N, C-alpha and C. Protein backbone atom coordinates (compact mmCIF):
# COMPACT_ATOMS: atom_id res chain seq x y z
N MET A 1 0.88 -0.89 0.00
CA MET A 1 -0.28 -0.02 -0.28
C MET A 1 1.22 1.34 0.00
N PHE A 2 0.35 2.29 -0.50
CA PHE A 2 1.23 3.08 -0.97
C PHE A 2 0.81 4.92 0.46
N TYR A 3 1.94 5.31 0.95
CA TYR A 3 1.52 5.71 2.12
C TYR A 3 2.42 7.09 1.41
N ALA A 4 1.00 8.42 1.40
CA ALA A 4 1.92 9.66 1.55
C ALA A 4 2.25 10.96 2.48
N SER A 5 2.23 9.72 2.90
CA SER A 5 2.36 10.98 4.64
C SER A 5 3.80 11.98 4.63
N TRP A 6 4.84 11.52 3.44
CA TRP A 6 5.40 12.74 3.76
C TRP A 6 5.93 13.33 2.59
N LEU A 7 4.95 13.34 2.09
CA LEU A 7 4.30 14.26 0.65
C LEU A 7 3.75 15.78 1.61
N SER A 8 4.62 16.74 1.13
CA SER A 8 3.40 17.45 1.46
C SER A 8 1.98 18.09 0.56
N LYS A 9 1.12 18.65 1.27
CA LYS A 9 -0.17 18.88 0.41
C LYS A 9 0.05 20.10 -0.28
N GLU A 10 0.79 20.92 -0.61
CA GLU A 10 1.51 21.64 -1.73
C GLU A 10 1.86 20.91 -2.60
N TRP A 11 2.60 20.17 -2.72
CA TRP A 11 3.23 19.16 -3.68
C TRP A 11 2.34 18.28 -4.27
N LEU A 12 1.32 17.52 -3.50
CA LEU A 12 0.44 17.01 -4.13
C LEU A 12 -1.09 17.44 -4.68
N ASN A 13 -1.52 18.88 -4.36
CA ASN A 13 -1.92 19.94 -4.71
C ASN A 13 -1.89 20.29 -6.25
N ASP A 14 0.06 20.60 -5.77
CA ASP A 14 0.12 20.64 -7.39
C ASP A 14 0.25 20.33 -8.60
N ASN A 15 0.81 18.74 -8.16
CA ASN A 15 0.97 17.74 -9.37
C ASN A 15 0.05 16.40 -9.54
N PHE A 16 -1.18 16.92 -8.61
CA PHE A 16 -2.26 15.85 -9.19
C PHE A 16 -3.64 16.11 -8.12
N GLY A 17 -3.43 17.58 -8.04
CA GLY A 17 -4.80 18.64 -7.35
C GLY A 17 -5.86 17.38 -7.05
N ILE A 18 -5.64 16.72 -5.99
CA ILE A 18 -6.03 15.37 -5.85
C ILE A 18 -7.31 16.18 -4.28
N LEU A 19 -6.24 17.40 -3.39
CA LEU A 19 -6.48 17.25 -2.15
C LEU A 19 -7.58 17.93 -2.03
N GLY A 20 -7.79 19.27 -2.66
CA GLY A 20 -9.05 19.96 -3.55
C GLY A 20 -9.17 21.06 -1.67
N TYR A 21 -8.26 21.22 -1.17
CA TYR A 21 -8.50 22.39 -0.07
C TYR A 21 -7.38 23.40 0.28
N PRO A 22 -7.93 24.91 0.54
CA PRO A 22 -6.72 25.64 -0.20
C PRO A 22 -5.66 26.11 0.55
N LEU A 23 -4.75 26.31 0.64
CA LEU A 23 -3.78 26.25 1.37
C LEU A 23 -4.20 28.28 2.09
N SER A 24 -3.46 28.35 3.55
CA SER A 24 -3.37 28.60 4.61
C SER A 24 -3.09 30.15 3.78
N ARG A 25 -3.38 31.38 4.85
CA ARG A 25 -2.82 32.02 4.38
C ARG A 25 -1.03 32.40 3.90
N PHE A 26 -0.46 32.07 4.95
CA PHE A 26 0.84 32.22 5.21
C PHE A 26 1.77 31.10 4.36
N GLU A 27 1.15 30.04 3.98
CA GLU A 27 1.20 29.06 2.35
C GLU A 27 1.30 29.81 1.21
N GLN A 28 0.14 30.63 0.95
CA GLN A 28 -0.36 31.44 -0.15
C GLN A 28 0.84 32.50 -0.20
N GLU A 29 0.90 33.08 0.88
CA GLU A 29 1.91 34.30 0.38
C GLU A 29 3.79 33.86 0.32
N GLU A 30 3.83 32.79 1.14
CA GLU A 30 4.98 31.93 0.42
C GLU A 30 5.39 31.86 -0.67
N ARG A 31 4.17 31.08 -1.04
CA ARG A 31 4.38 30.75 -2.52
C ARG A 31 4.54 32.03 -3.66
N GLU A 32 3.87 32.87 -2.96
CA GLU A 32 3.91 34.18 -4.10
C GLU A 32 4.94 34.74 -4.14
N ALA A 33 5.72 34.92 -2.97
CA ALA A 33 7.08 35.33 -2.94
C ALA A 33 8.23 34.60 -3.59
N THR A 34 7.81 33.35 -3.91
CA THR A 34 8.57 32.46 -3.60
C THR A 34 9.04 33.05 -5.77
N GLU A 35 7.70 33.14 -6.27
CA GLU A 35 7.25 32.72 -7.70
C GLU A 35 8.07 34.13 -7.83
N GLU A 36 8.02 35.24 -7.14
CA GLU A 36 8.19 36.58 -7.16
C GLU A 36 9.92 36.47 -7.44
N TRP A 37 10.31 36.00 -6.04
CA TRP A 37 11.58 35.90 -5.85
C TRP A 37 12.39 34.77 -7.76
N LYS A 38 11.76 33.68 -7.72
CA LYS A 38 12.01 33.41 -9.06
C LYS A 38 12.47 33.96 -10.55
N SER A 39 11.51 34.91 -10.74
CA SER A 39 10.77 35.69 -11.53
C SER A 39 12.05 36.94 -11.81
N ARG A 40 12.32 37.45 -10.76
CA ARG A 40 13.31 38.35 -10.49
C ARG A 40 15.35 37.62 -10.64
N PHE A 41 15.26 36.71 -9.92
CA PHE A 41 16.21 35.42 -10.24
C PHE A 41 16.48 34.95 -11.81
N GLU A 42 15.13 34.94 -12.66
CA GLU A 42 15.66 34.42 -14.03
C GLU A 42 15.84 36.02 -14.89
N VAL A 43 15.70 37.15 -14.19
CA VAL A 43 15.40 38.47 -15.11
C VAL A 43 17.10 38.65 -15.18
N GLU A 44 18.17 38.31 -14.17
CA GLU A 44 18.90 38.89 -13.50
C GLU A 44 20.53 38.17 -14.22
N ILE A 45 19.65 36.31 -13.82
CA ILE A 45 20.58 35.66 -14.81
C ILE A 45 20.90 36.35 -16.64
N LEU A 46 18.96 36.30 -16.93
CA LEU A 46 19.65 36.87 -18.28
C LEU A 46 20.22 38.24 -18.47
N LEU A 47 20.15 38.92 -18.09
CA LEU A 47 20.93 40.86 -18.08
C LEU A 47 22.04 39.94 -17.62
N ILE A 48 23.11 39.06 -16.60
CA ILE A 48 24.54 38.61 -16.45
C ILE A 48 25.12 37.77 -17.72
N ASP A 49 23.79 37.41 -18.65
CA ASP A 49 24.22 36.53 -19.56
C ASP A 49 24.60 37.39 -20.78
N SER A 50 23.75 38.47 -21.15
CA SER A 50 23.94 39.64 -21.86
C SER A 50 25.50 39.87 -21.80
N LEU A 51 25.65 40.54 -20.03
CA LEU A 51 26.40 40.94 -20.37
C LEU A 51 27.79 40.41 -20.47
N LEU A 52 28.06 39.45 -20.15
CA LEU A 52 29.42 37.71 -20.43
C LEU A 52 29.08 37.29 -21.98
N ALA A 53 28.20 37.95 -22.61
CA ALA A 53 28.09 37.86 -24.21
C ALA A 53 29.54 37.42 -25.12
N PRO A 54 29.77 36.96 -25.59
CA PRO A 54 31.51 36.51 -25.77
C PRO A 54 31.54 38.49 -27.16
N LEU A 55 32.38 38.47 -26.58
CA LEU A 55 32.90 39.94 -27.65
C LEU A 55 33.66 39.76 -28.91
N PRO A 56 33.06 40.32 -29.88
CA PRO A 56 34.12 40.23 -31.42
C PRO A 56 35.43 39.95 -30.83
N PRO A 57 36.12 39.17 -31.95
CA PRO A 57 37.81 39.17 -31.96
C PRO A 57 38.35 39.90 -32.06
N VAL A 58 39.10 40.80 -31.50
CA VAL A 58 40.27 42.19 -31.98
C VAL A 58 41.05 41.68 -33.04
N PRO A 59 41.11 42.46 -34.80
CA PRO A 59 41.65 42.17 -35.48
C PRO A 59 43.41 42.64 -34.90
């Protein structure tokens, strides 16, 4: 028998949608902050990549 006691309810909701109950306010705020941090981090990585692009060869 499969026991999912070690799985978080957030993971189950995201991957299977089987629990169906809303996250607490703290969990929702934490998720939104994580998404905002990820998007800022991705923009910073793109900026760094563009700055580190190879320069044309010097003749």
